[in-house]
C-alpha cells in the first residue's frame, strides 16, 4: 500500500499544433499554480511521414532553459533527451547549466531516439543506436557525477573530460526505454525509469505487468529494484478532447469527472507508479487548470 501520493507531472505540447512561447509560459505558470510537481517537453527535431504535413517542435534545451528561468517550484526536464542529437559531453554540460538556472530542479531523462526521418534530415547516424547510447551514457553519467572521463570508444571519444563548473546538485537521471539492452546499461545507475502510455496500454493492469519486467531487469542488473523510481505517462482526455494526442486505436484514454480521473491515477499508483506524467488531450492552459481538482484528489487519496 503506497504511503504517500505520487508526484504528478504534465507534458507540454510538442507538435500537436504551433505553440508560441507566450503560450508555453502561460501553461508552465498554470502548472505551478495548479500544483503539478513537474513539467516535461519532448526532444524531437522533425516529424515527416508520407501523406502528412511536416511538423517540428521548438528546440528542447533552449525551451527548458527559458522555462527554468520563469518558474520557481516545479521540476522540469526532457521526456526524454535523445543522446544522438548532441555530443555526450555537451549534453552533460547543458544539463549542469540547466541545473544551475533551475536551482536544482532539472531532471535529465535520456533515450536513444527512434524517429529515423529526423535523423536522416539532420545528418545524424541512425545505425547502432543502442551501442552509441551506451557509450554516450557512460560519458554523461560520469561527468554529472563530477568525474574526469576518458573513453576511447567506437563512436565517442573523451580525453580527461570534465564539466566545470560542477553542478551543485547532480540532476536525477531517468531512462526512457523498455528495451532489454538499454535497461541493462542504465538500471545500475539511474534514479528512475519512465514509460510512455502506449507501452502499457494506458491501464493499471498493463503498467503492473510492465513494472514487474522492470523489477526483474533491475535485479538482473545487480540493482535493488526499490532504489529505482517508476514513472508512467498517462493519456488523459479532458471534456473537450480533440484527439490531437491520440495514439493508436488500442489505447483508451482516461476520462470522466475529476473524481473518476483521480481514481484512475490512484489505481496507476497502486500498480507501482511513483510518478505520473499526464499527457492531456487537448494540451492547453485551460486543460491544465481543469486538472486542478484531479491533482488535489490524488493527493488526498493517499493514506
Coordinates of N, CA and C in Angstrom, one line a residue, residues 91-291:
X91 N 25.9 17.3 -23.8 CA 24.7 17.1 -23.1 C 24.9 17.2 -21.6
X92 N 26.0 16.7 -21.1 CA 26.3 16.9 -19.6 C 26.5 18.3 -19.3
X93 N 27.2 19.1 -20.1 CA 27.4 20.5 -19.9 C 26.1 21.3 -19.9
X94 N 25.2 21.0 -20.8 CA 23.9 21.6 -20.8 C 23.1 21.3 -19.6
X95 N 23.1 20.0 -19.2 CA 22.4 19.6 -18.0 C 22.9 20.2 -16.8
X96 N 24.2 20.4 -16.6 CA 24.7 21.1 -15.5 C 24.3 22.5 -15.4
X97 N 24.3 23.2 -16.6 CA 23.9 24.6 -16.7 C 22.4 24.7 -16.3
X98 N 21.6 23.8 -16.9 CA 20.1 23.9 -16.5 C 19.9 23.6 -15.0
X99 N 20.7 22.8 -14.5 CA 20.6 22.6 -13.0 C 20.9 23.8 -12.2
X100 N 21.8 24.6 -12.7 CA 22.1 25.9 -12.1 C 21.0 26.9 -12.3
X101 N 20.5 27.0 -13.5 CA 19.5 28.0 -13.8 C 18.2 27.7 -13.0
X102 N 17.9 26.4 -12.9 CA 16.7 26.0 -12.3 C 16.8 25.9 -10.7
X103 N 18.0 26.1 -10.2 CA 18.1 25.9 -8.7 C 18.0 24.5 -8.3
X104 N 18.5 23.5 -9.2 CA 18.5 22.1 -8.8 C 17.2 21.4 -9.2
X105 N 16.3 22.0 -10.0 CA 15.1 21.4 -10.3 C 15.1 20.6 -11.6
X106 N 16.2 20.6 -12.3 CA 16.3 19.9 -13.6 C 16.5 18.4 -13.4
X107 N 15.7 17.7 -14.2 CA 15.8 16.2 -14.2 C 16.2 15.8 -15.7
X108 N 17.2 14.9 -15.8 CA 17.7 14.5 -17.1 C 17.2 13.2 -17.5
X109 N 16.2 13.2 -18.4 CA 15.7 12.0 -19.0 C 16.5 11.7 -20.3
X110 N 16.8 10.4 -20.5 CA 17.7 10.1 -21.6 C 17.1 8.9 -22.4
X111 N 17.3 8.9 -23.7 CA 16.9 7.8 -24.5 C 17.8 7.8 -25.8
X112 N 17.6 6.8 -26.6 CA 18.4 6.6 -27.8 C 17.7 7.2 -29.1
X113 N 16.4 7.6 -29.0 CA 15.7 8.1 -30.2 C 15.2 6.9 -31.0
X114 N 14.2 7.3 -31.9 CA 13.5 6.2 -32.6 C 13.0 6.7 -34.0
X115 N 12.9 8.0 -34.2 CA 12.3 8.6 -35.4 C 13.3 8.8 -36.5
X116 N 13.5 7.7 -37.3 CA 14.5 7.7 -38.3 C 14.5 8.9 -39.3
X117 N 13.3 9.4 -39.8 CA 13.4 10.5 -40.7 C 14.1 11.8 -40.2
X118 N 13.9 12.1 -38.9 CA 14.6 13.2 -38.3 C 16.1 13.0 -38.3
X119 N 16.6 11.8 -38.0 CA 18.0 11.5 -38.0 C 18.5 11.8 -39.4
X120 N 17.9 11.2 -40.4 CA 18.3 11.4 -41.8 C 18.3 12.9 -42.2
X121 N 17.3 13.6 -41.9 CA 17.2 15.0 -42.3 C 18.3 15.9 -41.7
X122 N 18.7 15.6 -40.4 CA 19.7 16.4 -39.8 C 21.1 15.8 -39.9
X123 N 21.2 14.7 -40.7 CA 22.5 14.1 -41.0 C 23.1 13.4 -39.8
X124 N 22.2 12.8 -39.0 CA 22.7 12.1 -37.8 C 22.7 10.6 -38.0
X125 N 23.7 9.8 -37.6 CA 23.7 8.4 -37.8 C 22.6 7.7 -37.1
X126 N 21.9 6.8 -37.8 CA 20.8 6.0 -37.1 C 21.2 4.6 -36.8
X127 N 22.3 4.2 -37.3 CA 22.8 2.8 -37.1 C 23.4 2.7 -35.7
X128 N 23.4 1.4 -35.2 CA 24.0 1.1 -33.9 C 23.5 2.1 -32.8
X129 N 22.2 2.4 -32.8 CA 21.7 3.4 -31.8 C 21.9 3.0 -30.4
X130 N 21.7 1.7 -30.0 CA 21.9 1.3 -28.6 C 23.4 1.3 -28.3
X131 N 24.3 0.9 -29.2 CA 25.7 0.9 -28.9 C 26.2 2.4 -28.7
X132 N 25.7 3.3 -29.6 CA 26.1 4.7 -29.4 C 25.5 5.2 -28.1
X133 N 24.3 4.8 -27.8 CA 23.7 5.3 -26.5 C 24.6 4.8 -25.3
X134 N 25.0 3.6 -25.3 CA 25.8 3.0 -24.2 C 27.0 3.8 -23.9
X135 N 27.8 4.2 -25.0 CA 29.0 5.0 -24.8 C 28.6 6.4 -24.4
X136 N 27.6 7.0 -25.0 CA 27.2 8.4 -24.6 C 26.8 8.4 -23.1
X137 N 26.0 7.4 -22.7 CA 25.5 7.3 -21.3 C 26.7 7.2 -20.3
X138 N 27.7 6.4 -20.7 CA 28.8 6.3 -19.8 C 29.5 7.6 -19.6
X139 N 29.7 8.4 -20.6 CA 30.3 9.7 -20.5 C 29.4 10.7 -19.7
X140 N 28.2 10.7 -20.0 CA 27.2 11.7 -19.4 C 27.2 11.4 -17.9
X141 N 26.9 10.2 -17.5 CA 26.7 9.9 -16.1 C 28.0 10.2 -15.3
X142 N 29.2 9.9 -15.9 CA 30.4 10.1 -15.2 C 30.7 11.6 -15.0
X143 N 30.4 12.4 -16.1 CA 30.6 13.8 -16.0 C 29.7 14.5 -14.9
X144 N 28.4 14.1 -14.9 CA 27.5 14.7 -14.0 C 27.8 14.2 -12.5
X145 N 28.5 13.1 -12.4 CA 28.9 12.7 -11.0 C 30.2 13.4 -10.6
X146 N 30.7 14.3 -11.4 CA 31.9 15.1 -11.0 C 33.2 14.5 -11.4
X147 N 33.2 13.4 -12.2 CA 34.4 12.7 -12.6 C 35.1 13.3 -13.8
X148 N 36.4 13.0 -13.9 CA 37.1 13.2 -15.1 C 36.9 12.0 -16.0
X149 N 36.5 12.1 -17.2 CA 36.1 10.9 -18.0 C 37.1 10.8 -19.2
X150 N 37.6 9.6 -19.3 CA 38.4 9.3 -20.5 C 37.8 8.0 -21.1
X151 N 37.5 8.1 -22.4 CA 36.9 7.0 -23.1 C 37.3 6.9 -24.5
X152 N 37.9 5.8 -24.9 CA 38.3 5.6 -26.3 C 37.3 4.6 -26.9
X153 N 36.1 5.1 -27.3 CA 35.1 4.2 -27.7 C 35.0 4.1 -29.2
X154 N 34.1 3.2 -29.7 CA 33.9 3.1 -31.1 C 33.3 4.3 -31.7
X155 N 32.4 4.9 -31.0 CA 31.6 6.0 -31.5 C 31.9 7.4 -30.9
X156 N 32.4 7.4 -29.6 CA 32.7 8.6 -28.9 C 34.0 8.5 -28.3
X157 N 34.7 9.6 -28.2 CA 36.0 9.7 -27.5 C 36.0 10.8 -26.5
X158 N 36.6 10.7 -25.4 CA 36.8 11.7 -24.4 C 38.1 11.6 -23.8
X159 N 38.8 12.7 -23.7 CA 40.2 12.6 -23.1 C 40.3 13.6 -21.9
X160 N 40.3 13.0 -20.7 CA 40.3 13.7 -19.5 C 39.3 14.9 -19.5
X161 N 38.0 14.5 -19.8 CA 36.9 15.4 -20.0 C 36.3 15.7 -18.6
X162 N 36.0 16.9 -18.3 CA 35.3 17.3 -17.1 C 34.3 18.4 -17.3
X163 N 33.2 18.5 -16.6 CA 32.3 19.5 -16.7 C 32.6 20.5 -15.6
X164 N 32.9 21.8 -15.9 CA 33.1 22.8 -15.0 C 32.3 24.1 -15.4
X165 N 31.7 24.8 -14.5 CA 31.5 24.4 -13.1 C 30.7 23.1 -12.8
X166 N 31.1 22.4 -11.8 CA 30.3 21.2 -11.5 C 28.9 21.6 -10.9
X167 N 27.9 20.9 -11.2 CA 26.6 21.2 -10.7 C 26.6 21.0 -9.2
X168 N 26.0 22.0 -8.5 CA 25.9 21.9 -7.0 C 25.2 20.6 -6.6
X169 N 24.1 20.3 -7.3 CA 23.4 19.0 -7.1 C 23.3 18.3 -8.4
X170 N 23.9 17.1 -8.6 CA 23.7 16.5 -9.9 C 22.3 16.2 -10.2
X171 N 21.9 16.4 -11.5 CA 20.5 16.1 -11.8 C 20.1 14.6 -11.7
X172 N 18.9 14.4 -11.3 CA 18.4 13.0 -11.3 C 18.4 12.4 -12.7
X173 N 18.8 11.2 -12.9 CA 18.8 10.5 -14.2 C 17.6 9.6 -14.4
X174 N 17.0 9.7 -15.5 CA 15.8 8.9 -15.8 C 16.1 8.2 -17.2
X175 N 15.8 6.9 -17.2 CA 15.9 6.2 -18.5 C 14.5 6.1 -19.1
X176 N 14.3 6.5 -20.4 CA 13.0 6.3 -21.0 C 13.1 5.2 -22.1
X177 N 13.1 4.0 -21.6 CA 13.2 2.9 -22.6 C 12.7 1.6 -21.9
X178 N 12.2 0.7 -22.7 CA 11.8 -0.6 -22.2 C 12.7 -1.7 -22.8
X179 N 13.6 -1.4 -23.6 CA 14.5 -2.3 -24.3 C 15.4 -3.0 -23.4
X180 N 15.6 -4.3 -23.5 CA 16.5 -5.1 -22.6 C 17.9 -4.6 -22.6
X181 N 18.5 -4.2 -23.7 CA 19.9 -3.7 -23.7 C 20.0 -2.4 -23.0
X182 N 19.0 -1.5 -23.3 CA 19.0 -0.2 -22.7 C 18.9 -0.3 -21.2
X183 N 18.0 -1.2 -20.8 CA 17.8 -1.3 -19.3 C 19.0 -1.9 -18.7
X184 N 19.6 -2.9 -19.3 CA 20.8 -3.5 -18.7 C 22.0 -2.4 -18.6
X185 N 22.0 -1.5 -19.5 CA 23.1 -0.5 -19.5 C 22.8 0.6 -18.4
X186 N 21.5 0.9 -18.2 CA 21.2 2.1 -17.4 C 20.7 1.8 -16.0
X187 N 20.0 0.7 -15.8 CA 19.4 0.4 -14.5 C 20.4 0.3 -13.3
X188 N 21.7 -0.1 -13.6 CA 22.6 0.0 -12.5 C 22.9 1.4 -12.0
X189 N 22.5 2.5 -12.7 CA 22.9 3.8 -12.5 C 21.8 4.8 -12.3
X190 N 20.7 4.6 -12.9 CA 19.7 5.7 -13.0 C 18.9 5.8 -11.7
X191 N 18.2 7.0 -11.5 CA 17.4 7.2 -10.3 C 15.9 6.7 -10.6
X192 N 15.5 6.8 -11.9 CA 14.2 6.5 -12.2 C 14.1 5.9 -13.7
X193 N 12.9 5.2 -13.9 CA 12.6 4.7 -15.2 C 11.2 5.2 -15.6
X194 N 11.1 5.6 -16.9 CA 9.8 6.2 -17.4 C 9.4 5.4 -18.6
X195 N 8.0 5.3 -18.8 CA 7.5 4.7 -19.9 C 6.3 5.5 -20.5
X196 N 6.1 5.4 -21.8 CA 5.0 6.1 -22.5 C 3.8 5.3 -22.3
X197 N 2.6 6.0 -22.5 CA 1.3 5.3 -22.2 C 1.0 4.1 -23.1
X198 N 1.5 4.2 -24.4 CA 1.2 3.2 -25.3 C 2.0 1.9 -25.1
X199 N 3.0 2.0 -24.3 CA 3.8 0.8 -24.0 C 3.2 -0.1 -22.9
X200 N 2.2 0.4 -22.3 CA 1.5 -0.5 -21.3 C -0.1 -0.4 -21.4
X201 N -0.5 0.1 -22.6 CA -1.9 0.2 -22.9 C -2.7 1.2 -22.1
X202 N -2.0 2.1 -21.4 CA -2.7 3.1 -20.6 C -3.6 2.6 -19.5
X203 N -3.3 1.4 -19.0 CA -4.1 0.8 -18.0 C -3.3 0.4 -16.8
X204 N -3.9 0.4 -15.6 CA -3.1 -0.1 -14.4 C -2.6 -1.5 -14.5
X205 N -3.4 -2.4 -15.1 CA -3.0 -3.8 -15.3 C -1.8 -3.9 -16.2
X206 N -1.9 -3.1 -17.3 CA -0.7 -3.1 -18.2 C 0.5 -2.6 -17.6
X207 N 0.4 -1.5 -16.8 CA 1.6 -0.9 -16.1 C 2.1 -1.9 -15.1
X208 N 1.3 -2.6 -14.3 CA 1.7 -3.5 -13.3 C 2.6 -4.6 -14.0
X209 N 2.1 -5.1 -15.1 CA 2.8 -6.2 -15.8 C 4.2 -5.7 -16.3
X210 N 4.2 -4.5 -16.9 CA 5.5 -3.9 -17.4 C 6.4 -3.6 -16.2
X211 N 5.8 -3.1 -15.1 CA 6.6 -2.7 -14.0 C 7.3 -4.0 -13.4
X212 N 6.6 -5.1 -13.4 CA 7.3 -6.4 -13.0 C 8.5 -6.7 -13.8
X213 N 8.4 -6.4 -15.1 CA 9.5 -6.7 -16.0 C 10.7 -5.8 -15.6
X214 N 10.4 -4.5 -15.3 CA 11.5 -3.6 -14.9 C 12.1 -4.1 -13.6
X215 N 11.3 -4.5 -12.6 CA 11.8 -5.1 -11.4 C 12.8 -6.2 -11.6
X216 N 12.4 -7.1 -12.5 CA 13.2 -8.3 -12.9 C 14.5 -7.8 -13.5
X217 N 14.4 -6.8 -14.4 CA 15.6 -6.3 -15.1 C 16.5 -5.6 -14.2
X218 N 16.0 -4.9 -13.2 CA 16.8 -4.3 -12.2 C 17.6 -5.3 -11.4
X219 N 17.0 -6.4 -11.0 CA 17.7 -7.5 -10.3 C 18.7 -8.1 -11.1
X220 N 18.4 -8.3 -12.4 CA 19.4 -8.9 -13.3 C 20.6 -8.0 -13.5
X221 N 20.4 -6.7 -13.3 CA 21.5 -5.7 -13.5 C 22.2 -5.5 -12.2
X222 N 21.8 -6.2 -11.1 CA 22.5 -6.1 -9.8 C 22.1 -5.0 -9.0
X223 N 20.9 -4.5 -9.2 CA 20.4 -3.3 -8.5 C 19.2 -3.7 -7.7
X224 N 19.1 -3.1 -6.5 CA 17.9 -3.2 -5.7 C 16.8 -2.5 -6.4
X225 N 15.7 -3.2 -6.8 CA 14.6 -2.6 -7.5 C 14.0 -1.5 -6.8
X226 N 14.0 -1.5 -5.4 CA 13.4 -0.4 -4.7 C 14.1 0.9 -4.8
X227 N 15.3 0.9 -5.3 CA 16.1 2.1 -5.4 C 15.7 2.9 -6.7
X228 N 14.9 2.2 -7.6 CA 14.6 2.9 -8.9 C 13.1 3.3 -8.9
X229 N 12.9 4.6 -9.0 CA 11.5 5.1 -9.0 C 10.9 4.7 -10.4
X230 N 9.6 4.6 -10.4 CA 8.8 4.2 -11.6 C 7.9 5.4 -12.0
X231 N 8.1 5.8 -13.2 CA 7.4 6.9 -13.8 C 6.5 6.5 -15.0
X232 N 5.2 6.9 -15.0 CA 4.3 6.4 -16.0 C 3.7 7.6 -16.7
X233 N 3.8 7.8 -18.0 CA 3.0 8.7 -18.7 C 1.6 8.1 -18.9
X234 N 0.6 9.0 -18.8 CA -0.8 8.5 -18.9 C -1.6 9.5 -19.8
X235 N -2.3 9.0 -20.8 CA -3.1 9.8 -21.7 C -4.5 10.1 -21.0
X236 N -4.8 11.4 -20.8 CA -6.0 11.8 -20.2 C -6.7 12.7 -21.1
X237 N -8.0 12.4 -21.4 CA -8.8 13.2 -22.3 C -9.7 14.1 -21.4
X238 N -9.5 15.4 -21.7 CA -10.4 16.4 -21.0 C -11.7 16.5 -21.7
X239 N -12.7 17.2 -21.1 CA -14.0 17.2 -21.6 C -14.1 17.6 -23.1
X240 N -13.3 18.6 -23.5 CA -13.3 19.0 -24.9 C -12.2 18.4 -25.8
X241 N -11.9 17.1 -25.5 CA -10.8 16.4 -26.1 C -11.0 16.5 -27.7
X242 N -9.9 16.7 -28.3 CA -9.9 16.9 -29.8 C -9.3 15.7 -30.5
X243 N -8.6 14.8 -29.8 CA -8.0 13.7 -30.4 C -6.6 14.1 -31.0
X244 N -6.1 15.3 -30.6 CA -4.8 15.7 -31.1 C -3.7 14.9 -30.6
X245 N -3.9 14.2 -29.5 CA -2.8 13.4 -28.9 C -3.1 11.9 -28.9
X246 N -4.1 11.5 -29.7 CA -4.4 10.1 -29.8 C -3.2 9.3 -30.2
X247 N -3.1 8.0 -29.8 CA -2.0 7.2 -30.1 C -2.5 5.8 -30.4
X248 N -3.0 5.5 -31.5 CA -3.4 4.2 -31.9 C -4.8 3.8 -31.4
X249 N -5.4 2.9 -32.1 CA -6.8 2.5 -31.8 C -6.9 1.7 -30.5
X250 N -5.8 1.1 -30.1 CA -5.8 0.2 -28.9 C -5.7 0.9 -27.6
X251 N -5.4 2.2 -27.6 CA -5.2 2.9 -26.4 C -6.5 3.7 -26.0
X252 N -7.0 3.4 -24.9 CA -8.2 4.1 -24.4 C -7.7 5.2 -23.4
X253 N -8.0 6.4 -23.6 CA -7.6 7.5 -22.7 C -8.4 7.4 -21.4
X254 N -7.8 7.9 -20.3 CA -8.5 8.1 -19.1 C -9.4 9.4 -19.2
X255 N -10.6 9.3 -18.8 CA -11.5 10.4 -19.0 C -12.6 10.4 -17.9
X256 N -13.5 11.4 -17.9 CA -14.5 11.4 -16.9 C -14.4 12.7 -16.0
X257 N -15.1 12.6 -14.9 CA -15.1 13.7 -13.9 C -13.7 13.7 -13.3
X258 N -13.5 14.8 -12.5 CA -12.2 14.9 -11.7 C -12.1 13.7 -10.8
X259 N -13.2 13.3 -10.2 CA -13.1 12.2 -9.3 C -12.7 10.9 -10.0
X260 N -13.3 10.7 -11.2 CA -13.0 9.5 -12.0 C -11.6 9.5 -12.5
X261 N -11.1 10.6 -12.9 CA -9.7 10.6 -13.4 C -8.8 10.4 -12.2
X262 N -9.1 11.1 -11.1 CA -8.2 10.9 -9.9 C -8.2 9.4 -9.5
X263 N -9.3 8.8 -9.5 CA -9.4 7.3 -9.1 C -8.6 6.5 -10.1
X264 N -8.6 6.8 -11.4 CA -7.8 6.0 -12.3 C -6.3 6.3 -12.1
X265 N -5.9 7.5 -11.7 CA -4.5 7.7 -11.4 C -4.1 7.1 -10.1
X266 N -5.0 7.0 -9.2 CA -4.7 6.3 -7.9 C -4.5 4.8 -8.2
X267 N -5.2 4.2 -9.1 CA -5.0 2.8 -9.5 C -3.7 2.6 -10.1
X268 N -3.2 3.6 -10.9 CA -1.9 3.5 -11.5 C -0.8 3.6 -10.4
X269 N -1.0 4.4 -9.4 CA -0.1 4.4 -8.3 C -0.1 3.0 -7.6
X270 N -1.3 2.5 -7.4 CA -1.4 1.1 -6.7 C -0.6 0.1 -7.6
X271 N -0.6 0.3 -8.9 CA 0.1 -0.6 -9.8 C 1.7 -0.5 -9.7
X272 N 2.1 0.6 -9.0 CA 3.6 0.8 -8.8 C 4.1 2.1 -9.3
X273 N 3.3 3.0 -9.8 CA 3.9 4.3 -10.3 C 4.2 5.2 -9.1
X274 N 5.4 5.7 -9.0 CA 5.8 6.7 -8.1 C 5.6 8.1 -8.6
X275 N 5.6 8.2 -9.9 CA 5.3 9.4 -10.6 C 4.4 9.2 -11.8
X276 N 3.5 10.1 -11.9 CA 2.5 10.0 -13.0 C 2.6 11.3 -13.8
X277 N 2.9 11.2 -15.1 CA 3.0 12.4 -16.0 C 1.8 12.4 -16.9
X278 N 1.0 13.4 -16.8 CA -0.3 13.5 -17.5 C 0.0 14.0 -18.9
X279 N -0.4 13.2 -19.9 CA -0.4 13.7 -21.3 C -1.8 14.0 -21.7
X280 N -2.1 15.3 -21.6 CA -3.5 15.8 -21.7 C -3.9 16.0 -23.1
X281 N -5.2 15.7 -23.4 CA -5.8 16.0 -24.7 C -7.1 16.8 -24.5
X282 N -7.1 18.0 -25.0 CA -6.0 18.8 -25.6 C -5.1 19.3 -24.5
X283 N -3.9 19.7 -25.0 CA -2.9 20.3 -24.0 C -2.9 21.8 -24.2
X284 N -3.6 22.5 -23.3 CA -3.8 23.9 -23.3 C -3.7 24.4 -21.9
X285 N -3.6 25.7 -21.7 CA -3.7 26.3 -20.4 C -5.0 25.9 -19.7
X286 N -6.1 25.9 -20.4 CA -7.4 25.6 -19.9 C -7.4 24.2 -19.4
X287 N -6.8 23.3 -20.1 CA -6.8 21.8 -19.7 C -6.0 21.7 -18.4
X288 N -4.9 22.4 -18.3 CA -4.1 22.3 -17.1 C -4.9 22.8 -15.9
X289 N -5.6 23.9 -16.1 CA -6.3 24.4 -15.0 C -7.5 23.5 -14.6
X290 N -8.1 22.9 -15.6 CA -9.2 21.9 -15.4 C -8.8 20.7 -14.6
X291 N -7.5 20.5 -14.5 CA -7.0 19.3 -13.8 C -6.7 19.6 -12.3

